[in-house]
Amino acid sequence: MSVGELFNPRSIALVGATDKSGWSISTLANLRAHGFPGPVHLVNPRGGVVHGSPAFRSLTEIPEPVDLAYVMVPTAAVLGVLREGAKLGIRCYVILTAGFGEAGEEGARLESEISAFAVENGLTILGPNGNGYINAAAGITPYGLPIPPPLLRGEVGVVLQSGALASSVLAFAQARNVGVSLLTSMGNESVVAVTDVIDYLVDDPATKVIALFLETIRNPAEFSRVARRALEAGKPIVALKIGRSRLASHTAQAHTGALVGDDDVIDAALRGLGVIRVRSLEDLIITAGLLASAGPLPGRRVGVVTPSGGASEIIADRAEDEGLELPPFAPETVARLAEIVPSFGTVQNPLDVTGYVLIDRTLLGRALEAVTADPGIDLIMLLSEPPRVPPPDPAPVLAMYAASAQRIAASPVPVVVVSNVLTDVTEFGRRVQRETGYPYVAGGIEHGMHAIGAAVRWAETRARVLSRPPAAPRAVEPARPPGAHGVWAEHRAAALLASAGLPVVPSELARDEAAAVAAAAADQFGYPVVLKVAAEGLGHKSDIGGVRLGLGGAAEVRQAYRELAAALPSLDGVLVQPQRTGGVELLVGVVRDPAWGLTLAVGLGGVWVEVLRDTALRVLPVDAAEVRTALSELRGSALLSGARGAEPADLDAVAGVVAGIAAFAESLGAGLESLEVNPLLVTGSRVEALDALVTWR
């Protein structure tokens, strides 16, 4: 299969061309209007004249080689076209025709036949049930819907699992002056998948950024591979992934299962792969456009230059949302700005140069130049936009924007231009940008700030991921521990963790009252102690009153044992443990997602698990540095820093233990469904598992 040949044909045949079809009319018009240099052959079983040109009755009648067949025949006739084309050596196809897997059982059968035939004969097929593609970089546009002018050539590759949205996305990109290198409507992905197109775009010199609209990720392992390639190549992927599902429990026992939903795992997986996830089509295109123009942004310290006090306040709020910093300007910057900004203005970051820009047209540019020299700023956000309406004499406007463009180009730090609101860039605005070199303008403060935050986070993620050595492939599947089935309650789960050298609270299984009292009196325990029921397959002991805390002597231990035995006739004994107090309780859980595999959840634990639902997720493998990042994302992370005078946690120790639990879960192999430590008690540098649960597949 050659995706490169699919997107770069030298000759095209439109099979099923007819004057009665808008698809056929649009496809030919697109090819003619946008400069396809090769021959376009029309095929209609009746021959004659179609779209004003002679038509062949079959592919066989075409007297020269065909590189791409664009197929618009009825559903039942598609396989026949492929058979004829394969005999003629045609290897690439776009199938516009619908009525396949999306239409029910019979359609799925027909699609399966097409896929099998393609594999057997080495055919490359885009679709079926797709609009085709627009290779704007090469002027090749076999696309079944009208392409609104102008077709802007640029550096954003767009891959869409939606035919209906493709034209809307293209129109919005054009409205915001974002050029595309390639746009594909994937259809049913019977042969060519999204990941195949991403692979192509990673190698495509015309593409800097990849924008995805995803309804599903069909093959997570393959998606991970191509996303890693894109990250290594320095090509950001921006993705709008729809279909957020309700939280689903993967296991009946573990808290973790109730906290890890399908979309939560996808979110964690995309974040770990450096894929920028957005929530709207507008953010998809605006963020991709910014990254194509400005590239990765080098830090979170943003200097803001605006002509509006109100906009400054909006920007300050949104910067906090995005985790961006607006540091004070350096004294030398303040002094220089004081000479530029009118006396009624205030020199601070964000900088409002005031409405005096209407009188002094150089004010905004001179203020920008001063801020670009500030040593404590990583990047600059400039609130501006290209003009909308051409004046009678455009020369002064062009000169002003050319001067601004020169200042921006000369800046030692990136300058990101953002408009106040999201409006279309007019034809005159495009002319100004084209003729003066004025940079891309992110549309609207809301979308612009999101794009800046995304570009900063992508650069940080790339640096972090690429600094981490790739995980070594596992040569042999680990041996399943003896008796690894069902639910292992604490006495077996904790022993399993301890066998791996992980810190677990001391405990002893006592089968009767006397043994419980003897264990409590042992040197490693000491009063007060805790008694917990031990029963095969029992998950949450507290739900049945199976825990007794703060037992201060032998009599209390005896009484507690009797109460637990009465509450649970199937009691296998009790676990005796020393009482632990203080510290911060964490949940550390690893659960197997059916698509992405083992996923780590870390958050506030104990009784707060269901109440606060404060967790951070990562798809394994992870290292201690990534665990520290995850801990910093918790709303309750201040508790680990020693809030209200409490002893601060040794975060390196915590991260090391959590990463060790995750690595041990991986070592247990495919038989593991979930492993949970709740709570993991953190007291300063002491990190200790107080309870554990393992569920086997």
XYZ file of C-alpha atoms in Angstrom:
697
model
C 0.000 0.000 0.000
C 1.396 3.398 -1.024
C -0.283 6.410 0.566
C 2.249 8.684 -1.128
C 1.113 7.507 -4.576
C -2.544 7.912 -3.529
C -2.051 11.600 -2.743
C 0.223 12.372 -5.711
C -1.281 10.867 -8.877
C -0.232 12.037 -12.341
C -3.508 10.991 -13.984
C -7.026 10.461 -12.634
C -10.115 8.627 -13.854
C -13.551 9.660 -12.564
C -15.473 6.383 -12.653
C -19.233 6.918 -12.668
C -18.992 10.463 -14.001
C -22.413 11.836 -14.917
C -24.068 15.196 -15.449
C -26.810 14.075 -13.030
C -24.489 13.971 -9.998
C -23.405 17.006 -8.032
C -20.518 14.929 -6.665
C -19.268 14.276 -10.174
C -19.679 17.895 -11.244
C -17.871 19.207 -8.162
C -14.995 16.734 -8.367
C -14.180 17.612 -11.965
C -14.615 21.343 -11.304
C -12.220 21.133 -8.359
C -9.565 19.369 -10.411
C -9.849 21.903 -13.220
C -10.028 24.979 -10.991
C -7.076 24.226 -8.732
C -4.449 23.346 -11.241
C -4.214 19.560 -11.502
C -1.632 19.263 -14.294
C -2.382 15.751 -15.504
C -5.167 14.236 -17.595
C -8.596 13.599 -16.065
C -10.500 10.788 -17.775
C -14.278 10.483 -17.470
C -15.800 6.984 -17.314
C -19.519 6.329 -17.864
C -20.909 2.958 -19.001
C -22.942 4.731 -21.731
C -19.972 6.650 -23.077
C -21.020 9.796 -24.913
C -20.334 13.282 -23.627
C -20.179 14.007 -19.865
C -19.438 17.440 -18.394
C -18.785 18.671 -21.935
C -16.062 16.101 -22.638
C -16.003 12.640 -24.278
C -16.398 9.783 -21.778
C -14.992 6.251 -21.911
C -17.337 3.311 -21.275
C -14.824 1.579 -18.982
C -11.371 1.896 -17.497
C -10.146 -0.580 -20.099
C -10.928 1.866 -22.913
C -8.600 4.554 -21.510
C -5.544 4.487 -23.805
C -2.964 5.550 -21.211
C -2.003 4.627 -17.639
C -4.232 5.777 -14.744
C -2.717 6.456 -11.336
C -5.913 7.110 -9.366
C -9.496 5.949 -9.884
C -12.111 8.123 -8.186
C -15.103 5.773 -7.847
C -18.701 7.065 -7.790
C -20.612 4.009 -9.052
C -23.484 2.295 -7.144
C -22.510 0.231 -4.110
C -22.904 -3.164 -5.769
C -20.714 -2.113 -8.720
C -17.675 -0.946 -6.715
C -15.973 -4.322 -6.453
C -16.263 -4.780 -10.217
C -14.469 -1.469 -10.771
C -11.668 -2.586 -8.445
C -11.313 -5.892 -10.290
C -11.096 -4.161 -13.656
C -8.665 -1.563 -12.354
C -6.412 -4.126 -10.670
C -6.030 -5.990 -13.979
C -4.963 -2.716 -15.599
C -2.370 -2.010 -12.897
C -4.300 0.803 -11.171
C -3.240 0.651 -7.542
C -4.870 3.732 -5.935
C -8.592 4.445 -5.400
C -10.864 6.934 -3.718
C -14.321 5.425 -3.156
C -16.972 8.102 -2.747
C -19.830 5.573 -2.761
C -21.699 4.969 0.505
C -23.835 2.005 1.613
C -21.096 -0.141 3.108
C -20.233 -0.815 6.764
C -22.198 2.244 7.919
C -25.398 0.854 6.334
C -25.823 -2.473 8.110
C -24.970 -6.144 7.787
C -25.094 -6.430 3.991
C -23.041 -3.271 3.554
C -20.485 -4.581 6.039
C -20.217 -7.790 4.008
C -19.569 -5.828 0.816
C -16.969 -3.685 2.566
C -15.245 -6.785 3.873
C -15.014 -8.110 0.309
C -13.471 -4.842 -0.854
C -10.914 -4.872 1.965
C -9.953 -8.481 1.305
C -9.584 -7.819 -2.426
C -7.458 -4.746 -1.756
C -5.114 -6.635 0.559
C -4.824 -9.533 -1.868
C -3.993 -7.242 -4.783
C -1.965 -4.560 -3.027
C -4.485 -1.758 -3.603
C -4.542 1.539 -1.712
C -8.130 2.677 -1.036
C -9.373 5.847 0.661
C -12.973 5.339 1.802
C -15.556 4.100 1.016
C -18.148 6.660 2.076
C -15.679 9.553 1.979
C -15.407 12.780 0.005
C -11.825 12.270 -1.110
C -8.927 14.599 -0.420
C -7.395 17.983 -1.195
C -3.638 17.978 -1.699
C -3.354 21.751 -1.707
C 0.440 21.694 -1.673
C 0.492 19.909 -5.042
C -2.748 21.296 -6.524
C -4.406 17.854 -6.626
C -8.058 18.052 -5.552
C -10.149 14.897 -6.154
C -12.776 16.044 -3.677
C -16.535 15.553 -4.060
C -17.851 18.828 -2.628
C -17.273 22.387 -3.875
C -14.057 23.939 -2.557
C -14.784 27.535 -1.570
C -12.241 29.987 -2.962
C -9.539 30.778 -2.300
C -7.822 27.453 -1.655
C -5.029 28.526 0.681
C -1.852 26.483 0.526
C -0.153 26.179 3.884
C 1.487 23.864 6.383
C -1.430 22.260 8.272
C -2.382 18.693 7.353
C -6.026 17.973 8.243
C -7.368 14.432 8.714
C -11.098 14.044 9.357
C -13.238 11.061 10.298
C -16.225 13.001 9.008
C -17.268 13.794 5.473
C -19.931 16.309 6.404
C -17.558 18.481 8.445
C -14.700 18.520 5.951
C -15.968 21.445 3.902
C -16.880 23.427 7.028
C -13.411 22.918 8.475
C -11.846 23.966 5.181
C -14.044 27.079 4.986
C -13.164 28.089 8.551
C -9.457 27.580 7.891
C -9.730 29.841 4.883
C -11.711 32.410 6.884
C -8.869 32.569 9.435
C -6.172 32.610 6.740
C -4.866 29.161 7.707
C -3.479 27.310 4.710
C -3.584 23.532 4.434
C -1.091 21.155 2.921
C -3.476 18.200 2.743
C -7.072 17.612 3.816
C -8.557 14.119 3.799
C -12.045 12.823 4.446
C -11.379 9.287 5.652
C -14.735 7.586 5.177
C -14.958 4.051 6.561
C -11.169 3.421 6.586
C -11.562 0.007 5.009
C -7.923 0.069 3.864
C -6.239 3.448 4.473
C -6.582 4.442 8.125
C -6.032 7.719 9.949
C -2.694 6.410 11.189
C -1.525 5.759 7.610
C -2.229 9.391 6.706
C -0.461 10.633 9.858
C 2.554 8.540 8.866
C 2.515 10.227 5.452
C 2.195 13.720 6.947
C 5.080 13.122 9.367
C 7.300 12.567 6.328
C 5.663 15.270 4.188
C 7.963 18.328 3.880
C 4.947 20.551 3.128
C 3.365 19.805 6.529
C 4.406 21.295 9.878
C 1.318 20.536 11.996
C -1.273 17.738 11.882
C -4.924 18.460 12.810
C -7.255 15.524 13.513
C -11.019 15.185 13.914
C -11.506 11.762 15.510
C -14.690 9.870 16.197
C -12.711 6.824 17.291
C -9.140 5.602 17.607
C -9.372 2.222 15.932
C -5.909 0.927 16.773
C -4.386 2.501 19.908
C -1.039 0.748 19.491
C -0.615 2.006 15.927
C -1.834 5.474 16.903
C 0.759 5.553 19.675
C 3.470 4.615 17.203
C 2.673 7.375 14.695
C 2.096 9.965 17.430
C 5.552 9.176 18.809
C 6.995 9.584 15.305
C 5.323 12.984 14.986
C 6.656 14.054 18.373
C 10.192 12.990 17.481
C 9.917 14.817 14.144
C 8.797 18.005 15.896
C 5.385 18.018 14.210
C 2.602 18.796 16.706
C -0.651 16.849 16.486
C -3.795 18.748 17.460
C -6.857 16.535 17.924
C -10.570 17.037 18.458
C -11.659 13.645 19.820
C -15.414 13.365 20.250
C -17.551 10.698 21.916
C -16.879 11.333 25.593
C -18.610 8.471 27.354
C -19.982 8.227 30.864
C -17.580 6.913 33.470
C -17.447 3.160 33.275
C -16.173 0.695 35.866
C -13.668 -1.798 34.492
C -13.685 -3.892 37.653
C -16.343 -4.583 40.244
C -13.998 -4.232 43.205
C -11.372 -1.525 42.770
C -12.111 2.137 43.443
C -9.850 2.836 40.498
C -12.296 1.245 38.079
C -14.988 3.705 39.091
C -12.616 6.628 38.616
C -11.223 5.713 35.196
C -13.678 6.262 32.339
C -13.050 5.555 28.676
C -12.622 9.219 27.788
C -10.425 9.826 30.818
C -8.036 7.162 29.570
C -8.043 8.584 26.043
C -7.302 12.014 27.498
C -4.376 10.616 29.498
C -3.094 8.637 26.516
C -3.181 11.637 24.187
C -1.478 13.841 26.767
C 1.266 11.270 27.291
C 1.839 11.068 23.539
C 2.138 14.841 23.234
C -1.145 15.132 21.303
C -2.854 18.477 21.967
C -6.522 17.791 22.664
C -9.013 20.571 21.930
C -12.773 20.834 22.464
C -13.976 22.649 19.343
C -13.412 22.868 15.607
C -12.447 26.507 16.071
C -9.701 25.573 18.542
C -8.580 22.759 16.232
C -7.831 25.103 13.355
C -6.684 28.150 15.353
C -4.276 26.114 17.482
C -2.908 24.276 14.446
C -2.512 27.593 12.633
C -0.583 29.117 15.524
C 1.767 26.143 15.792
C 2.382 26.177 12.043
C 3.220 29.875 12.193
C 5.053 30.272 15.510
C 6.192 26.734 16.231
C 6.659 25.502 19.808
C 6.717 28.284 22.390
C 9.710 28.312 24.752
C 8.182 29.011 28.173
C 5.222 30.083 30.284
C 6.287 33.696 31.000
C 4.178 35.881 28.733
C 4.471 39.608 28.134
C 1.227 41.157 26.897
C 0.937 44.306 24.791
C -2.577 45.584 24.065
C -4.415 48.822 23.299
C -7.253 47.875 25.699
C -7.558 47.788 29.481
C -10.619 45.527 29.329
C -8.805 43.078 27.092
C -5.892 43.083 29.542
C -8.202 41.888 32.310
C -9.661 39.123 30.145
C -6.152 38.022 29.182
C -5.040 37.952 32.827
C -7.948 35.653 33.723
C -7.389 33.339 30.780
C -3.629 33.199 31.398
C -4.318 31.778 34.844
C -6.688 29.206 33.313
C -3.979 28.095 30.896
C -1.225 27.958 33.516
C 0.631 30.872 31.919
C 2.548 33.476 33.934
C 2.362 37.255 33.460
C 5.482 38.347 35.391
C 6.240 41.996 36.216
C 8.398 43.753 33.654
C 12.065 44.270 34.505
C 12.975 47.757 35.856
C 14.761 48.690 32.641
C 11.669 47.731 30.628
C 9.448 49.799 32.897
C 11.733 52.791 32.499
C 11.750 52.487 28.724
C 7.970 52.053 28.547
C 7.431 55.060 30.780
C 8.977 57.170 28.037
C 6.630 55.662 25.431
C 3.228 55.168 27.104
C 1.109 58.314 27.722
C 1.232 59.671 31.273
C -2.343 58.593 31.946
C -1.405 54.964 31.205
C -0.022 52.405 33.673
C 3.120 50.478 32.879
C 2.556 46.895 33.956
C 2.087 43.431 32.501
C -0.405 43.144 30.757
C 0.470 46.480 29.173
C -2.400 48.711 28.031
C -0.850 51.345 25.774
C -4.264 53.098 25.839
C -6.493 54.391 23.072
C -3.811 56.899 22.190
C -2.889 54.419 19.433
C -5.578 56.136 17.339
C -3.504 59.327 17.444
C 0.007 57.889 17.487
C 0.041 54.988 15.047
C 3.587 54.057 16.103
C 2.741 53.669 19.797
C 1.826 49.968 19.781
C 4.873 49.014 17.744
C 7.333 51.001 19.882
C 5.867 49.492 23.065
C 6.175 46.034 21.561
C 9.820 46.645 20.735
C 10.510 47.631 24.349
C 8.817 44.549 25.773
C 10.627 42.153 23.407
C 13.891 43.144 25.111
C 12.681 42.221 28.608
C 14.962 39.474 30.002
C 12.202 37.846 32.072
C 9.801 37.151 29.195
C 9.642 33.928 27.150
C 7.122 35.118 24.567
C 4.887 38.064 23.753
C 1.169 38.222 23.073
C 0.303 41.218 20.895
C -3.351 42.162 20.620
C -3.827 43.275 17.033
C -5.367 42.130 13.781
C -5.191 42.843 10.064
C -7.484 45.568 8.725
C -10.856 44.533 7.366
C -11.843 47.285 4.921
C -9.469 48.747 2.320
C -9.021 52.530 2.625
C -8.975 54.750 -0.454
C -5.180 54.764 -0.258
C -3.892 51.471 1.150
C -0.224 52.485 0.995
C 0.008 53.968 4.535
C -1.745 50.921 5.990
C 0.604 48.579 4.187
C 3.607 50.579 5.392
C 2.416 50.495 9.023
C 1.860 46.730 8.978
C 5.174 46.180 7.218
C 6.939 48.074 10.026
C 5.136 45.968 12.639
C 6.036 42.800 10.759
C 9.706 43.828 10.796
C 9.605 44.443 14.564
C 7.989 41.055 15.124
C 10.518 39.300 12.902
C 13.405 40.995 14.737
C 12.132 40.087 18.197
C 14.463 37.829 20.223
C 11.405 35.989 21.580
C 8.327 34.717 19.717
C 5.511 37.221 19.213
C 2.012 35.742 18.947
C -0.604 38.051 17.461
C -4.175 37.598 18.710
C -7.339 39.449 17.714
C -9.964 40.661 20.186
C -12.758 38.477 18.825
C -13.194 35.666 16.331
C -14.026 37.210 12.953
C -13.130 36.332 9.383
C -9.952 37.657 7.852
C -11.155 39.630 4.834
C -9.617 39.598 1.396
C -7.951 42.929 2.153
C -6.629 41.519 5.437
C -5.159 38.577 3.557
C -3.568 40.972 1.101
C -1.962 42.946 3.939
C -0.560 39.783 5.505
C 0.648 38.465 2.173
C 2.346 41.673 1.016
C 3.847 42.824 4.333
C 4.809 39.507 5.932
C 2.535 40.237 8.904
C 2.237 36.973 10.848
C -0.672 34.663 11.486
C -3.340 36.113 13.773
C -5.058 33.734 16.226
C -8.770 34.472 16.196
C -10.166 35.861 19.457
C -8.737 36.128 22.960
C -10.466 32.942 24.126
C -9.137 30.752 21.313
C -5.819 32.591 21.122
C -5.000 32.080 24.801
C -5.946 28.409 24.524
C -3.648 28.050 21.517
C -0.748 29.748 23.318
C -1.191 27.504 26.353
C -1.349 24.428 24.118
C 1.822 25.400 22.251
C 3.699 25.917 25.528
C 2.508 22.602 26.970
C 3.393 20.754 23.764
C 6.965 21.997 23.911
C 7.243 20.943 27.560
C 5.754 17.510 26.871
C 8.033 16.920 23.899
C 11.125 17.765 25.921
C 9.990 15.513 28.765
C 9.021 12.547 26.574
C 12.112 12.660 24.382
C 14.398 12.862 27.405
C 12.971 9.576 28.660
C 14.492 6.399 27.191
C 11.938 4.246 25.365
C 10.577 1.315 27.310
C 12.370 -1.921 26.531
C 10.103 -4.473 24.836
C 9.166 -7.402 27.030
C 10.690 -10.549 25.579
C 8.634 -13.034 27.576
C 5.235 -12.640 29.207
C 5.716 -12.811 32.993
C 4.582 -15.966 34.730
C 1.190 -15.645 36.392
C 1.508 -16.008 40.190
C 0.072 -19.259 41.587
C -3.630 -18.955 42.343
C -3.929 -15.694 40.371
C -7.667 -15.576 39.788
C -10.585 -13.607 41.174
C -10.021 -10.978 43.844
C -7.045 -11.016 46.172
C -7.980 -9.171 49.338
C -5.491 -7.349 51.500
C -3.672 -10.202 53.181
C -2.637 -11.712 49.810
C -2.358 -8.437 47.864
C -0.158 -6.786 50.495
C 2.102 -9.831 50.647
C 2.459 -9.673 46.862
C 3.510 -6.002 47.036
C 5.913 -6.672 49.884
C 7.530 -9.494 47.894
C 8.504 -6.869 45.301
C 10.190 -4.705 47.918
C 7.419 -2.109 48.014
C 6.775 -0.461 51.403
C 3.791 -2.104 53.101
C 2.607 -1.638 56.691
C 3.579 -4.639 58.877
C 0.723 -7.108 59.282
C 0.056 -10.610 60.492
C -2.821 -12.936 59.707
C -4.374 -14.289 62.924
C -6.817 -17.216 62.744
C -8.210 -16.878 66.283
C -8.441 -14.514 69.244
C -5.272 -15.744 70.923
C -3.224 -15.360 67.768
C -4.592 -11.826 67.302
C -3.595 -10.835 70.841
C -0.145 -12.375 70.410
C 0.401 -10.513 67.143
C -0.685 -7.206 68.665
C 1.844 -7.654 71.455
C 4.731 -8.315 69.052
C 7.618 -5.865 69.002
C 6.957 -4.778 65.387
C 3.431 -3.668 66.304
C 2.714 -2.222 69.724
C -0.583 -0.712 70.746
C -2.761 0.799 69.426
C -3.453 -1.684 66.621
C -5.960 -2.215 63.818
C -7.944 -5.389 63.087
C -9.307 -6.055 59.598
C -11.353 -8.999 58.404
C -9.607 -11.405 56.055
C -11.884 -13.301 53.689
C -11.246 -14.670 50.212
C -12.716 -12.448 47.490
C -13.681 -9.615 49.834
C -12.873 -6.196 48.429
C -14.065 -3.276 50.533
C -13.917 -4.294 54.188
C -15.318 -1.039 55.526
C -18.575 -1.573 53.615
C -19.462 -4.473 55.943
C -17.997 -2.972 59.101
C -14.941 -5.177 58.771
C -12.388 -2.801 60.340
C -11.678 -1.922 63.984
C -9.320 0.966 64.727
C -7.385 2.221 67.737
C -7.429 -0.958 69.824
C -5.417 -0.177 72.951
C -5.016 -3.535 74.704
C -5.569 -7.298 74.695
C -9.177 -7.061 75.924
C -10.110 -4.678 73.131
C -8.442 -6.943 70.577
C -10.429 -9.965 71.846
C -13.711 -8.050 71.742
C -12.990 -6.713 68.263
C -12.167 -10.201 66.997
C -15.481 -11.545 68.295
C -17.421 -8.705 66.677
C -15.746 -9.266 63.326
C -16.322 -13.019 63.472
C -20.008 -12.418 64.220
C -20.314 -9.939 61.325
C -18.686 -12.288 58.815
C -19.305 -16.024 59.421
C -16.947 -16.922 56.512
C -14.069 -15.150 58.265
C -10.644 -16.596 57.405
C -9.079 -14.687 60.273
C -8.056 -11.098 60.853
C -5.138 -8.943 59.813
C -3.399 -7.265 62.729
C -1.552 -4.045 61.921
C -0.066 -1.152 63.885
C -2.285 1.946 63.950
C -0.978 4.739 61.698
C -2.085 8.349 62.192
C -1.472 11.677 60.519
C -0.033 12.177 57.065
C -1.822 12.348 53.719
C -3.684 9.376 52.290
C -3.317 8.734 48.565
C -4.970 6.319 46.189
C -2.658 4.546 43.766
C -4.496 2.326 41.328
C -3.602 0.564 38.098
C -6.497 -0.676 35.968
C -6.470 -2.330 32.553
C -8.251 -0.336 29.875
C -9.501 -2.649 27.093
C -8.001 -0.410 24.392
C -4.972 1.332 25.895
C -3.833 -1.222 28.476
C -2.701 -0.545 32.030
C -3.538 2.940 33.285
C -2.334 4.570 36.496
C -4.637 6.695 38.654
C -3.109 8.632 41.547
C -5.054 10.963 43.808
C -6.364 11.669 47.275
C -7.305 8.387 48.893
C -8.972 6.938 51.951
C -12.568 8.052 52.423
C -12.076 10.947 49.952
C -11.854 8.779 46.850
C -15.514 8.858 45.828
C -16.199 12.232 47.446
C -13.504 14.324 45.769
C -12.661 12.219 42.705
C -9.373 14.095 42.588
C -7.132 11.929 40.439
C -4.558 12.272 37.676
C -4.252 9.538 35.055
C -1.330 8.212 33.047
C -1.124 5.323 30.590
C 1.795 3.082 31.556
C 4.749 3.017 31.497
C 5.628 6.018 33.676
C 8.731 7.089 35.543
C 9.086 8.978 38.816
C 9.379 12.344 37.037
C 6.047 11.794 35.290
C 4.447 10.744 38.586
C 5.622 14.018 40.161
C 3.965 15.904 37.303
C 0.767 13.922 37.871
C 0.807 14.713 41.607
C 1.147 18.423 40.827
C -2.091 18.255 38.795
C -4.211 17.248 41.802
C -6.524 19.874 43.246
C -5.362 18.674 46.661
C -1.648 18.823 45.839
C -1.169 21.531 48.489
C -1.744 18.858 51.141
C 1.491 17.212 50.060
C 3.338 20.515 50.391
C 2.562 20.816 54.088
C -0.613 22.891 54.116
C -1.481 24.598 57.436
C 1.794 23.696 59.095
C 1.658 19.968 58.395
C 4.867 18.129 57.605
C 5.567 18.398 53.859
C 5.815 15.167 51.940
C 9.055 14.019 50.359
C 7.715 14.154 46.811
C 10.702 12.304 45.382
C 10.031 9.432 47.781
C 6.303 9.443 46.976
C 6.922 9.516 43.233
C 9.458 6.719 43.522
C 7.025 4.447 45.377
C 4.131 5.204 43.008
C 6.330 4.566 39.968
C 7.465 1.324 41.625
C 3.852 0.203 42.112
C 3.122 0.972 38.456
C 6.189 -0.924 37.253
C 5.294 -3.900 39.461
C 1.767 -3.933 38.027
C 3.266 -4.114 34.533
C 5.494 -6.979 35.613
C 2.458 -9.084 36.559
C 1.584 -9.533 32.891
C -1.649 -9.845 30.955
C -3.440 -11.656 33.770
C -3.741 -8.505 35.891
C -7.041 -6.626 35.753
C -6.346 -4.088 38.496
C -4.034 -3.384 41.417
C -4.961 -0.807 44.006
C -3.278 0.642 47.062
C -5.734 2.663 49.128
C -4.543 4.326 51.159
C -0.886 4.926 50.505
C 0.012 6.888 53.629
C 2.556 9.676 53.176
C 4.124 11.183 56.303
C 7.196 13.220 55.452
C 9.638 10.785 53.875
C 7.769 7.685 55.099
C 5.566 6.213 52.376
C 3.621 3.076 53.261
C 0.780 1.044 51.771
C -1.921 0.507 54.402
C -4.315 -1.531 52.269
C -4.198 -3.251 48.903
C -6.443 -5.099 46.480
C -5.622 -7.114 43.357
C -8.130 -8.317 40.762
C -7.107 -10.908 38.191
C -8.628 -11.269 34.747
